[in-house]
């Protein structure tokens, strides 16, 4: 017989007055247990504690998610049935062996116990309520977890139950139903990298001076850091033409919540492009930012990044021109281990002719020098345009697909269907600059979420070596996005 009272769990009951057991066949004990030596009925006057259960909803919470209380589920109800049938027969319940309202009161399961594991509990022989062991998938079905990865519920019996080689324990119908329900639940998988990660995020800023004297250039750095501090991989994000880090803050915060230090430099832009640095100069500025990351992270530097960043695990990212500059640097700098570009454009940007020496084309000319993995997300809506002085924002001859076609190393391309060139910004209606590019037919919030999902999964796999996120790039999770009509995708060179 299993009793629960209003006292704290584990408190011994004073059963001398026989209040805990109502039939002559039961003898009182302590620890909330009555040992049965004959027919026994549960008391109806004892107030009971509520039990707390996690209710399956067809998919386990993502990894890292907080377990929350839920009403009693079918699995929980069956577990209570199992507990009630393992003791004093059907006493206190109906012919099915289910306990009466004195054992499972209304509202059971409304608060999750702090010491429960996933809301599942077991009853020890001495009456204590204990959490079940952690679930381990796989193993011998006759010992430990079943083939579906779930722990089999323990057979409960009275202390006087006979045991020995001639006695075989058989699963009750309740146990079998519990196992059947558990077997139908899908296995837990990695958390969707399109959702915010589990870490806190803090902000920092630094003004980096490149060069000396009158020729020095100041590069304001916007930095996002995971909380708590640790030696995290670093992603340097380069903004697009005539834009700034403030147009991409959601990307920095998102990556930081997944355990990345994100450094977003504000590059000089001139006035409507006039007086702006060349692409070669921007490439050198980006290299200077990486130099600063290495120096500031060094032990004893006392800098913004000391003890918080691991510059040996470095990735580059960028949008539009920023994607091109990131790829351009990767042709000669071996420090970046991976590059992720959002709708990169190989063109110089602007209608005026420029010097190839100052604005070198990366694709196809230099793609053979990039051997690290690259991820390319883009769109084709802004590949062409018509009208006087028309210049497409992402010309077909210079867009993300051209980088993919000529990639020499592992490469992935993802086209977000219906997106425009500015759909990737936090605010696609950013003003004059954004108005130059026609808006897409997409839901820009979905486009940004997909972009953050693929970027995070890419760096999780390439910088952190977390292969479980590969399906979001080339497996079942990506297949779902394709089937939903959100994207089309290709990979090559062993990506």
Tab-separated table of C-alpha atoms in Angstrom:
chain	number	residue	atom	x	y	z
A	1	UNK	CA	0.000	0.000	0.000
A	2	UNK	CA	1.318	3.430	-0.932
A	3	UNK	CA	0.201	6.469	1.067
A	4	UNK	CA	0.986	10.140	0.595
A	5	UNK	CA	0.205	12.725	3.246
A	6	UNK	CA	0.403	16.447	3.680
A	7	UNK	CA	3.708	16.032	5.462
A	8	UNK	CA	6.991	16.503	3.530
A	9	UNK	CA	7.976	13.518	1.429
A	10	UNK	CA	10.075	11.021	3.381
A	11	UNK	CA	8.583	11.982	6.788
A	12	UNK	CA	7.768	8.942	8.904
A	13	UNK	CA	4.102	8.551	9.832
A	14	UNK	CA	2.976	7.762	13.356
A	15	UNK	CA	0.774	4.766	12.622
A	16	UNK	CA	0.312	3.566	16.203
A	17	UNK	CA	-3.316	4.664	16.223
A	18	UNK	CA	-3.969	2.667	13.049
A	19	UNK	CA	-5.100	5.833	11.219
A	20	UNK	CA	-2.982	4.945	8.229
A	21	UNK	CA	-4.476	1.484	7.679
A	22	UNK	CA	-8.127	0.736	8.008
A	23	UNK	CA	-8.424	-3.041	7.652
A	24	UNK	CA	-7.510	-5.648	10.225
A	25	UNK	CA	-5.353	-7.406	7.663
A	26	UNK	CA	-2.869	-4.511	7.478
A	27	UNK	CA	-0.297	-3.674	10.090
A	28	UNK	CA	1.014	-0.139	10.529
A	29	UNK	CA	4.554	0.867	9.688
A	30	UNK	CA	6.542	4.054	9.057
A	31	UNK	CA	7.895	5.880	6.064
A	32	UNK	CA	4.462	6.167	4.422
A	33	UNK	CA	4.216	2.384	3.836
A	34	UNK	CA	1.772	-0.168	5.186
A	35	UNK	CA	2.862	-3.777	4.918
A	36	UNK	CA	-0.067	-5.965	3.901
A	37	UNK	CA	-0.636	-9.376	5.328
A	38	UNK	CA	-4.186	-9.700	4.066
A	39	UNK	CA	-6.964	-7.775	2.332
A	40	UNK	CA	-6.387	-4.058	2.685
A	41	UNK	CA	-8.242	-0.852	1.839
A	42	UNK	CA	-6.831	2.633	1.468
A	43	UNK	CA	-8.104	5.226	3.955
A	44	UNK	CA	-10.351	7.888	2.520
A	45	UNK	CA	-9.616	10.609	5.046
A	46	UNK	CA	-5.876	11.067	4.382
A	47	UNK	CA	-5.074	14.259	2.399
A	48	UNK	CA	-2.577	13.553	-0.342
A	49	UNK	CA	0.209	15.429	-2.070
A	50	UNK	CA	0.006	16.067	-5.802
A	51	UNK	CA	2.418	14.268	-8.096
A	52	UNK	CA	4.196	16.093	-10.907
A	53	UNK	CA	4.616	14.696	-14.380
A	54	UNK	CA	5.994	15.809	-17.736
A	55	UNK	CA	3.295	15.375	-20.347
A	56	UNK	CA	4.562	14.073	-23.716
A	57	UNK	CA	3.437	16.302	-26.571
A	58	UNK	CA	4.693	14.295	-29.539
A	59	UNK	CA	8.231	15.715	-29.306
A	60	UNK	CA	10.584	15.979	-26.416
A	61	UNK	CA	11.682	19.489	-25.422
A	62	UNK	CA	14.818	20.565	-27.295
A	63	UNK	CA	18.154	19.958	-25.710
A	64	UNK	CA	18.839	22.578	-23.097
A	65	UNK	CA	15.157	23.474	-22.678
A	66	UNK	CA	13.666	23.876	-19.205
A	67	UNK	CA	11.197	21.227	-18.164
A	68	UNK	CA	7.842	22.740	-17.279
A	69	UNK	CA	4.877	21.349	-15.349
A	70	UNK	CA	1.990	19.943	-17.296
A	71	UNK	CA	-1.310	18.265	-16.481
A	72	UNK	CA	-1.248	14.540	-15.944
A	73	UNK	CA	-0.646	12.761	-19.246
A	74	UNK	CA	-1.632	9.273	-20.364
A	75	UNK	CA	1.871	8.020	-19.576
A	76	UNK	CA	1.679	9.563	-16.110
A	77	UNK	CA	-1.771	8.075	-15.496
A	78	UNK	CA	-0.515	4.648	-16.466
A	79	UNK	CA	2.468	5.029	-14.144
A	80	UNK	CA	0.140	5.822	-11.252
A	81	UNK	CA	-1.880	2.743	-12.206
A	82	UNK	CA	1.279	0.656	-12.079
A	83	UNK	CA	2.174	1.974	-8.643
A	84	UNK	CA	-1.281	1.280	-7.265
A	85	UNK	CA	-1.422	-2.297	-8.545
A	86	UNK	CA	1.989	-3.208	-7.160
A	87	UNK	CA	0.857	-3.196	-3.515
A	88	UNK	CA	-2.403	-4.133	-1.789
A	89	UNK	CA	-4.436	-5.484	-4.688
A	90	UNK	CA	-7.476	-3.416	-5.569
A	91	UNK	CA	-8.192	-2.027	-2.134
A	92	UNK	CA	-9.350	1.578	-2.214
A	93	UNK	CA	-10.117	1.464	-5.946
A	94	UNK	CA	-12.532	-0.117	-8.368
A	95	UNK	CA	-12.293	-3.449	-10.144
A	96	UNK	CA	-9.662	-2.123	-12.537
A	97	UNK	CA	-7.214	-1.583	-9.689
A	98	UNK	CA	-7.065	2.202	-10.269
A	99	UNK	CA	-6.616	4.203	-7.041
A	100	UNK	CA	-9.443	6.315	-5.695
A	101	UNK	CA	-9.453	10.081	-5.203
A	102	UNK	CA	-7.600	9.813	-1.914
A	103	UNK	CA	-4.486	8.706	-3.833
A	104	UNK	CA	-4.733	10.838	-6.979
A	105	UNK	CA	-6.539	14.056	-6.065
A	106	UNK	CA	-7.833	16.593	-8.559
A	107	UNK	CA	-5.072	18.836	-9.856
A	108	UNK	CA	-2.347	16.220	-9.575
A	109	UNK	CA	0.590	17.190	-11.724
A	110	UNK	CA	0.252	20.987	-11.541
A	111	UNK	CA	3.707	21.749	-10.104
A	112	UNK	CA	7.015	20.219	-11.086
A	113	UNK	CA	9.131	18.982	-8.172
A	114	UNK	CA	12.621	20.461	-8.115
A	115	UNK	CA	14.247	17.105	-7.485
A	116	UNK	CA	12.310	15.152	-10.122
A	117	UNK	CA	13.958	14.126	-13.365
A	118	UNK	CA	11.706	14.955	-16.313
A	119	UNK	CA	8.830	14.684	-13.858
A	120	UNK	CA	9.108	10.870	-13.540
A	121	UNK	CA	9.181	9.244	-10.103
A	122	UNK	CA	9.516	5.814	-8.527
A	123	UNK	CA	8.502	4.568	-5.094
A	124	UNK	CA	11.228	2.937	-3.039
A	125	UNK	CA	10.445	-0.109	-0.854
A	126	UNK	CA	10.617	2.118	2.222
A	127	UNK	CA	8.044	4.469	0.777
A	128	UNK	CA	10.357	7.292	-0.320
A	129	UNK	CA	9.583	8.964	-3.635
A	130	UNK	CA	12.667	8.980	-5.837
A	131	UNK	CA	13.365	10.182	-9.395
A	132	UNK	CA	13.890	7.541	-12.054
A	133	UNK	CA	17.424	7.142	-13.488
A	134	UNK	CA	18.552	9.133	-16.533
A	135	UNK	CA	17.347	7.755	-19.848
A	136	UNK	CA	20.017	6.066	-21.945
A	137	UNK	CA	19.161	5.033	-25.485
A	138	UNK	CA	19.991	1.541	-26.746
A	139	UNK	CA	21.113	-1.491	-24.729
A	140	UNK	CA	19.938	-4.971	-23.817
A	141	UNK	CA	16.115	-5.100	-23.769
A	142	UNK	CA	16.283	-7.590	-20.909
A	143	UNK	CA	18.480	-5.399	-18.704
A	144	UNK	CA	18.374	-1.635	-18.246
A	145	UNK	CA	16.899	0.544	-20.964
A	146	UNK	CA	14.709	-1.025	-23.624
A	147	UNK	CA	15.496	-0.943	-27.336
A	148	UNK	CA	13.542	2.299	-27.582
A	149	UNK	CA	15.910	3.915	-25.086
A	150	UNK	CA	13.436	4.182	-22.206
A	151	UNK	CA	14.029	2.728	-18.760
A	152	UNK	CA	11.605	-0.070	-18.000
A	153	UNK	CA	9.477	0.620	-14.893
A	154	UNK	CA	10.431	-1.480	-11.912
A	155	UNK	CA	8.141	-4.314	-10.833
A	156	UNK	CA	6.692	-3.349	-7.467
A	157	UNK	CA	5.729	-5.979	-4.907
A	158	UNK	CA	5.018	-6.172	-1.224
A	159	UNK	CA	7.946	-6.945	1.089
A	160	UNK	CA	6.394	-10.365	1.802
A	161	UNK	CA	6.041	-11.341	-1.857
A	162	UNK	CA	7.714	-14.707	-2.562
A	163	UNK	CA	10.863	-14.664	-4.661
A	164	UNK	CA	13.019	-17.455	-6.023
A	165	UNK	CA	13.837	-19.478	-9.115
A	166	UNK	CA	10.299	-20.893	-9.307
A	167	UNK	CA	8.655	-17.480	-9.256
A	168	UNK	CA	8.619	-15.513	-12.524
A	169	UNK	CA	7.708	-11.854	-12.645
A	170	UNK	CA	5.413	-10.967	-15.519
A	171	UNK	CA	4.599	-7.510	-16.781
A	172	UNK	CA	1.176	-6.250	-15.821
A	173	UNK	CA	-1.140	-4.748	-18.462
A	174	UNK	CA	-0.350	-1.332	-17.018
A	175	UNK	CA	3.386	-1.899	-17.495
A	176	UNK	CA	2.874	-3.040	-21.046
A	177	UNK	CA	0.800	0.033	-21.837
A	178	UNK	CA	3.446	2.302	-20.325
A	179	UNK	CA	6.085	0.725	-22.561
A	180	UNK	CA	3.863	0.965	-25.640
A	181	UNK	CA	3.226	4.669	-25.083
A	182	UNK	CA	6.917	5.326	-24.397
A	183	UNK	CA	7.956	3.471	-27.542
A	184	UNK	CA	5.816	5.760	-29.685
A	185	UNK	CA	7.587	8.907	-28.501
A	186	UNK	CA	10.226	10.199	-30.952
A	187	UNK	CA	13.857	10.349	-29.796
A	188	UNK	CA	15.172	13.633	-28.487
A	189	UNK	CA	17.298	15.588	-30.970
A	190	UNK	CA	19.479	18.701	-30.895
A	191	UNK	CA	17.862	22.038	-30.261
A	192	UNK	CA	16.826	23.992	-33.370
A	193	UNK	CA	19.740	26.377	-34.060
A	194	UNK	CA	17.228	28.846	-35.461
A	195	UNK	CA	15.983	29.427	-31.922
A	196	UNK	CA	17.917	31.456	-29.352
A	197	UNK	CA	20.535	29.413	-27.530
A	198	UNK	CA	20.661	28.705	-23.811
A	199	UNK	CA	23.394	31.182	-22.884
A	200	UNK	CA	23.082	34.754	-21.726
A	201	UNK	CA	24.468	37.569	-23.863
A	202	UNK	CA	26.458	40.652	-22.868
A	203	UNK	CA	27.627	43.571	-24.998
A	204	UNK	CA	30.925	45.392	-25.256
A	205	UNK	CA	32.447	48.016	-27.527
A	206	UNK	CA	35.956	48.956	-28.536
A	207	UNK	CA	37.445	51.552	-30.887
A	208	UNK	CA	40.241	49.911	-32.841
A	209	UNK	CA	42.821	52.209	-34.393
A	210	UNK	CA	44.434	50.901	-37.552
A	211	UNK	CA	47.589	52.701	-38.619
A	212	UNK	CA	49.298	55.669	-36.984
A	213	UNK	CA	49.268	59.423	-37.151
A	214	UNK	CA	47.130	61.318	-39.638
A	215	UNK	CA	46.640	58.198	-41.700
A	216	UNK	CA	45.121	56.190	-38.852
A	217	UNK	CA	41.613	54.804	-39.257
A	218	UNK	CA	39.235	54.163	-36.381
A	219	UNK	CA	37.130	51.019	-36.553
A	220	UNK	CA	34.354	50.921	-33.918
A	221	UNK	CA	33.782	47.317	-32.834
A	222	UNK	CA	30.410	46.086	-31.613
A	223	UNK	CA	30.936	42.902	-29.583
A	224	UNK	CA	28.547	40.268	-28.260
A	225	UNK	CA	29.763	37.847	-25.584
A	226	UNK	CA	28.264	34.655	-24.133
A	227	UNK	CA	27.479	34.545	-20.423
A	228	UNK	CA	29.097	32.989	-18.438
A	229	UNK	CA	32.564	33.762	-19.725
A	230	UNK	CA	34.724	31.067	-21.296
A	231	UNK	CA	37.132	30.403	-24.146
A	232	UNK	CA	34.546	30.484	-26.947
A	233	UNK	CA	35.038	30.358	-30.726
A	234	UNK	CA	35.063	33.741	-32.471
A	235	UNK	CA	33.029	34.920	-35.462
A	236	UNK	CA	33.939	38.237	-37.122
A	237	UNK	CA	30.938	39.626	-39.034
A	238	UNK	CA	31.413	42.181	-41.860
A	239	UNK	CA	28.401	44.341	-42.782
A	240	UNK	CA	27.238	45.199	-46.299
A	241	UNK	CA	27.872	48.221	-48.542
A	242	UNK	CA	26.695	51.500	-46.946
A	243	UNK	CA	25.364	49.567	-43.962
A	244	UNK	CA	26.640	49.010	-40.394
A	245	UNK	CA	26.677	46.476	-37.536
A	246	UNK	CA	23.421	47.971	-36.227
A	247	UNK	CA	21.649	46.396	-39.217
A	248	UNK	CA	22.670	42.881	-38.105
A	249	UNK	CA	22.537	42.926	-34.299
A	250	UNK	CA	20.159	39.964	-34.162
A	251	UNK	CA	22.841	37.783	-35.754
A	252	UNK	CA	25.435	38.797	-33.169
A	253	UNK	CA	23.121	38.207	-30.216
A	254	UNK	CA	21.917	34.906	-31.654
A	255	UNK	CA	25.396	33.482	-32.191
A	256	UNK	CA	26.476	34.663	-28.733
A	257	UNK	CA	23.538	32.811	-27.171
A	258	UNK	CA	24.973	29.672	-28.782
A	259	UNK	CA	28.436	30.193	-27.332
A	260	UNK	CA	30.291	32.388	-29.827
A	261	UNK	CA	32.127	35.659	-29.337
A	262	UNK	CA	30.924	37.896	-32.174
A	263	UNK	CA	32.938	40.925	-33.289
A	264	UNK	CA	31.202	43.283	-35.741
A	265	UNK	CA	33.438	46.091	-37.065
A	266	UNK	CA	32.003	49.307	-38.518
A	267	UNK	CA	34.003	49.843	-41.687
A	268	UNK	CA	34.532	53.302	-43.223
A	269	UNK	CA	31.955	53.960	-45.937
A	270	UNK	CA	32.634	57.460	-47.252
A	271	UNK	CA	29.721	59.586	-48.456
A	272	UNK	CA	27.351	57.520	-50.586
A	273	UNK	CA	30.360	55.418	-51.449
A	274	UNK	CA	32.630	58.291	-52.463
A	275	UNK	CA	35.825	58.224	-50.453
A	276	UNK	CA	35.107	54.696	-49.225
A	277	UNK	CA	38.019	52.281	-48.871
A	278	UNK	CA	38.688	49.851	-51.698
A	279	UNK	CA	37.974	46.150	-51.334
A	280	UNK	CA	41.668	45.476	-50.792
A	281	UNK	CA	41.719	48.060	-48.002
A	282	UNK	CA	38.602	46.545	-46.450
A	283	UNK	CA	40.267	43.134	-46.584
A	284	UNK	CA	43.267	44.574	-44.725
A	285	UNK	CA	41.003	46.195	-42.131
A	286	UNK	CA	39.307	42.846	-41.570
A	287	UNK	CA	42.719	41.225	-41.056
A	288	UNK	CA	43.545	43.966	-38.532
A	289	UNK	CA	40.377	43.109	-36.601
A	290	UNK	CA	41.535	39.483	-36.393
A	291	UNK	CA	44.950	40.677	-35.192
A	292	UNK	CA	43.202	42.607	-32.429
A	293	UNK	CA	41.104	39.573	-31.461
A	294	UNK	CA	44.279	37.514	-31.058
A	295	UNK	CA	46.112	40.207	-29.092
A	296	UNK	CA	43.173	41.134	-26.873
A	297	UNK	CA	42.434	37.494	-26.045
A	298	UNK	CA	45.996	36.743	-24.971
A	299	UNK	CA	46.662	35.897	-21.346
A	300	UNK	CA	47.620	38.977	-19.385
A	301	UNK	CA	46.324	41.379	-22.019
A	302	UNK	CA	43.640	42.658	-19.669
A	303	UNK	CA	41.424	43.354	-22.645
A	304	UNK	CA	37.772	43.004	-23.526
A	305	UNK	CA	38.227	39.429	-24.744
A	306	UNK	CA	40.756	38.066	-22.240
A	307	UNK	CA	39.505	34.763	-20.879
A	308	UNK	CA	36.420	34.913	-23.086
A	309	UNK	CA	37.572	34.027	-26.595
A	310	UNK	CA	39.554	31.329	-28.365
A	311	UNK	CA	40.858	32.981	-31.559
A	312	UNK	CA	42.254	29.651	-32.759
A	313	UNK	CA	38.623	28.736	-33.535
A	314	UNK	CA	37.836	31.579	-35.932
A	315	UNK	CA	35.042	31.961	-38.448
A	316	UNK	CA	34.158	34.802	-40.814
A	317	UNK	CA	30.687	35.934	-41.823
A	318	UNK	CA	29.190	38.819	-43.734
A	319	UNK	CA	26.375	40.097	-45.925
A	320	UNK	CA	26.619	41.386	-49.504
A	321	UNK	CA	29.953	43.217	-49.837
A	322	UNK	CA	30.848	41.942	-46.368
A	323	UNK	CA	30.445	38.381	-47.593
A	324	UNK	CA	32.794	39.075	-50.492
A	325	UNK	CA	35.428	40.711	-48.255
A	326	UNK	CA	35.304	37.710	-45.915
A	327	UNK	CA	35.875	35.341	-48.842
A	328	UNK	CA	38.596	37.603	-50.263
A	329	UNK	CA	40.514	37.479	-46.975
A	330	UNK	CA	40.163	33.687	-46.884
A	331	UNK	CA	42.095	33.461	-50.170
A	332	UNK	CA	45.284	34.549	-48.393
A	333	UNK	CA	44.767	34.397	-44.613
A	334	UNK	CA	44.847	30.905	-43.124
A	335	UNK	CA	43.442	31.857	-39.730
A	336	UNK	CA	39.738	31.586	-40.630
A	337	UNK	CA	38.585	27.961	-40.428
A	338	UNK	CA	35.228	28.549	-42.133
A	339	UNK	CA	33.349	31.331	-43.954
A	340	UNK	CA	29.586	31.903	-44.050
A	341	UNK	CA	28.267	34.530	-46.480
A	342	UNK	CA	24.757	35.982	-46.765
A	343	UNK	CA	24.004	36.876	-50.398
A	344	UNK	CA	27.635	37.797	-51.195
A	345	UNK	CA	28.171	40.044	-54.229
A	346	UNK	CA	31.453	39.931	-56.133
A	347	UNK	CA	30.883	43.244	-57.924
A	348	UNK	CA	32.530	46.454	-56.753
A	349	UNK	CA	29.242	48.171	-55.917
A	350	UNK	CA	28.383	51.267	-57.900
A	351	UNK	CA	28.035	52.174	-61.595
A	352	UNK	CA	31.518	53.638	-62.044
A	353	UNK	CA	34.450	51.629	-63.435
A	354	UNK	CA	37.063	50.559	-60.897
A	355	UNK	CA	40.569	49.156	-60.895
A	356	UNK	CA	40.791	45.344	-60.736
A	357	UNK	CA	43.842	45.764	-58.532
A	358	UNK	CA	41.778	47.612	-55.930
A	359	UNK	CA	38.584	45.596	-56.426
A	360	UNK	CA	39.740	42.084	-57.318
A	361	UNK	CA	37.139	39.584	-58.431
A	362	UNK	CA	37.000	36.548	-56.154
A	363	UNK	CA	34.902	34.295	-58.366
A	364	UNK	CA	35.986	32.529	-60.404
A	365	UNK	CA	39.529	33.904	-60.339
A	366	UNK	CA	40.491	33.283	-56.688
A	367	UNK	CA	38.134	30.523	-55.565
A	368	UNK	CA	40.840	27.888	-55.991
A	369	UNK	CA	42.666	29.474	-53.053
A	370	UNK	CA	39.801	28.959	-50.605
A	371	UNK	CA	40.032	25.445	-49.193
A	372	UNK	CA	38.138	25.926	-45.928
A	373	UNK	CA	34.398	25.081	-45.834
A	374	UNK	CA	32.098	27.840	-47.055
A	375	UNK	CA	28.367	28.316	-46.562
A	376	UNK	CA	26.483	30.504	-49.042
A	377	UNK	CA	22.920	31.718	-48.474
A	378	UNK	CA	21.364	33.885	-51.151
A	379	UNK	CA	18.467	34.946	-53.348
A	380	UNK	CA	17.866	35.421	-57.066
A	381	UNK	CA	15.106	38.047	-57.046
A	382	UNK	CA	17.597	40.941	-57.204
A	383	UNK	CA	19.745	39.310	-59.874
A	384	UNK	CA	18.313	41.416	-62.702
A	385	UNK	CA	16.555	44.747	-63.154
A	386	UNK	CA	15.269	47.003	-65.924
A	387	UNK	CA	15.196	50.733	-66.514
A	388	UNK	CA	17.543	53.674	-66.903
A	389	UNK	CA	20.737	53.464	-64.810
A	390	UNK	CA	19.507	50.149	-63.429
A	391	UNK	CA	22.013	48.085	-61.510
A	392	UNK	CA	20.886	44.889	-59.796
A	393	UNK	CA	21.753	44.630	-56.115
A	394	UNK	CA	23.038	41.054	-56.520
A	395	UNK	CA	23.808	40.575	-60.248
A	396	UNK	CA	23.451	37.021	-61.546
A	397	UNK	CA	27.042	37.052	-62.817
A	398	UNK	CA	28.378	37.988	-59.361
A	399	UNK	CA	25.960	36.394	-56.905
A	400	UNK	CA	26.217	33.620	-54.320
A	401	UNK	CA	25.713	30.901	-56.930
A	402	UNK	CA	28.891	31.939	-58.769
A	403	UNK	CA	30.914	31.416	-55.601
A	404	UNK	CA	29.390	27.966	-55.254
A	405	UNK	CA	29.985	26.976	-58.890
A	406	UNK	CA	33.695	27.717	-58.657
A	407	UNK	CA	34.352	26.579	-55.075
A	408	UNK	CA	37.411	24.347	-54.713
A	409	UNK	CA	36.726	23.291	-51.120
A	410	UNK	CA	33.645	21.959	-49.314
A	411	UNK	CA	30.735	24.240	-50.174
A	412	UNK	CA	27.025	24.535	-49.410
A	413	UNK	CA	24.588	26.867	-51.170
A	414	UNK	CA	21.075	27.646	-49.968
A	415	UNK	CA	18.648	29.822	-51.894
A	416	UNK	CA	15.857	31.278	-49.770
A	417	UNK	CA	12.946	31.364	-52.177
A	418	UNK	CA	11.265	34.737	-52.632
A	419	UNK	CA	13.836	36.651	-50.582
A	420	UNK	CA	15.305	39.976	-51.653
A	421	UNK	CA	18.828	41.254	-51.106
A	422	UNK	CA	17.771	43.291	-48.064
A	423	UNK	CA	15.568	40.573	-46.541
A	424	UNK	CA	18.557	39.491	-44.431
A	425	UNK	CA	18.737	42.790	-42.514
A	426	UNK	CA	17.087	43.204	-39.125
A	427	UNK	CA	15.099	46.030	-40.741
A	428	UNK	CA	14.739	45.431	-44.496
A	429	UNK	CA	13.090	48.863	-44.823
A	430	UNK	CA	16.191	50.625	-43.542
A	431	UNK	CA	15.819	53.807	-45.578
A	432	UNK	CA	17.420	55.099	-48.753
A	433	UNK	CA	20.007	52.326	-49.043
A	434	UNK	CA	17.417	49.573	-48.686
A	435	UNK	CA	15.010	51.256	-51.105
A	436	UNK	CA	17.482	50.731	-53.953
A	437	UNK	CA	16.834	46.975	-53.865
A	438	UNK	CA	13.292	45.742	-54.653
A	439	UNK	CA	11.633	43.926	-51.765
A	440	UNK	CA	11.078	40.199	-52.012
A	441	UNK	CA	7.886	38.202	-51.731
A	442	UNK	CA	9.110	36.416	-48.615
A	443	UNK	CA	8.260	36.805	-44.966
A	444	UNK	CA	11.482	38.564	-43.966
A	445	UNK	CA	11.200	37.348	-40.358
A	446	UNK	CA	11.248	33.768	-41.665
A	447	UNK	CA	14.199	34.579	-43.943
A	448	UNK	CA	16.228	35.917	-41.038
A	449	UNK	CA	15.343	32.965	-38.814
A	450	UNK	CA	16.397	30.525	-41.535
A	451	UNK	CA	19.629	32.471	-42.071
A	452	UNK	CA	20.452	32.384	-38.370
A	453	UNK	CA	19.594	28.670	-38.235
A	454	UNK	CA	21.930	27.769	-41.089
A	455	UNK	CA	24.712	30.082	-39.899
A	456	UNK	CA	24.599	28.684	-36.366
A	457	UNK	CA	24.439	25.069	-37.538
A	458	UNK	CA	27.342	25.748	-39.931
A	459	UNK	CA	29.624	27.087	-37.209
A	460	UNK	CA	28.463	24.425	-34.730
A	461	UNK	CA	29.644	21.767	-37.174
A	462	UNK	CA	32.757	23.494	-38.522
A	463	UNK	CA	34.153	25.289	-35.468
A	464	UNK	CA	32.776	23.247	-32.567
A	465	UNK	CA	32.756	19.887	-34.387
A	466	UNK	CA	29.191	19.168	-33.259
A	467	UNK	CA	28.171	16.800	-36.033
A	468	UNK	CA	24.647	16.422	-34.644
A	469	UNK	CA	23.780	19.769	-36.269
A	470	UNK	CA	24.701	18.599	-39.772
A	471	UNK	CA	21.082	17.522	-40.550
A	472	UNK	CA	20.074	21.187	-40.417
A	473	UNK	CA	22.420	21.749	-43.371
A	474	UNK	CA	22.360	18.559	-45.430
A	475	UNK	CA	19.988	16.116	-43.741
A	476	UNK	CA	16.449	15.532	-42.564
A	477	UNK	CA	15.902	18.975	-41.058
A	478	UNK	CA	17.023	20.686	-44.261
A	479	UNK	CA	14.789	18.310	-46.230
A	480	UNK	CA	11.828	19.610	-44.228
A	481	UNK	CA	12.637	23.201	-45.223
A	482	UNK	CA	12.916	22.137	-48.861
A	483	UNK	CA	9.631	20.218	-48.707
A	484	UNK	CA	7.947	23.278	-47.184
A	485	UNK	CA	8.964	25.342	-50.213
A	486	UNK	CA	11.236	27.620	-48.195
A	487	UNK	CA	14.602	26.883	-49.785
A	488	UNK	CA	16.530	24.991	-52.415
A	489	UNK	CA	20.017	23.717	-51.676
A	490	UNK	CA	23.114	21.980	-53.058
A	491	UNK	CA	26.467	20.901	-51.686
A	492	UNK	CA	29.757	19.840	-53.240
A	493	UNK	CA	33.312	18.714	-52.569
A	494	UNK	CA	32.401	16.591	-49.574
A	495	UNK	CA	30.594	19.262	-47.591
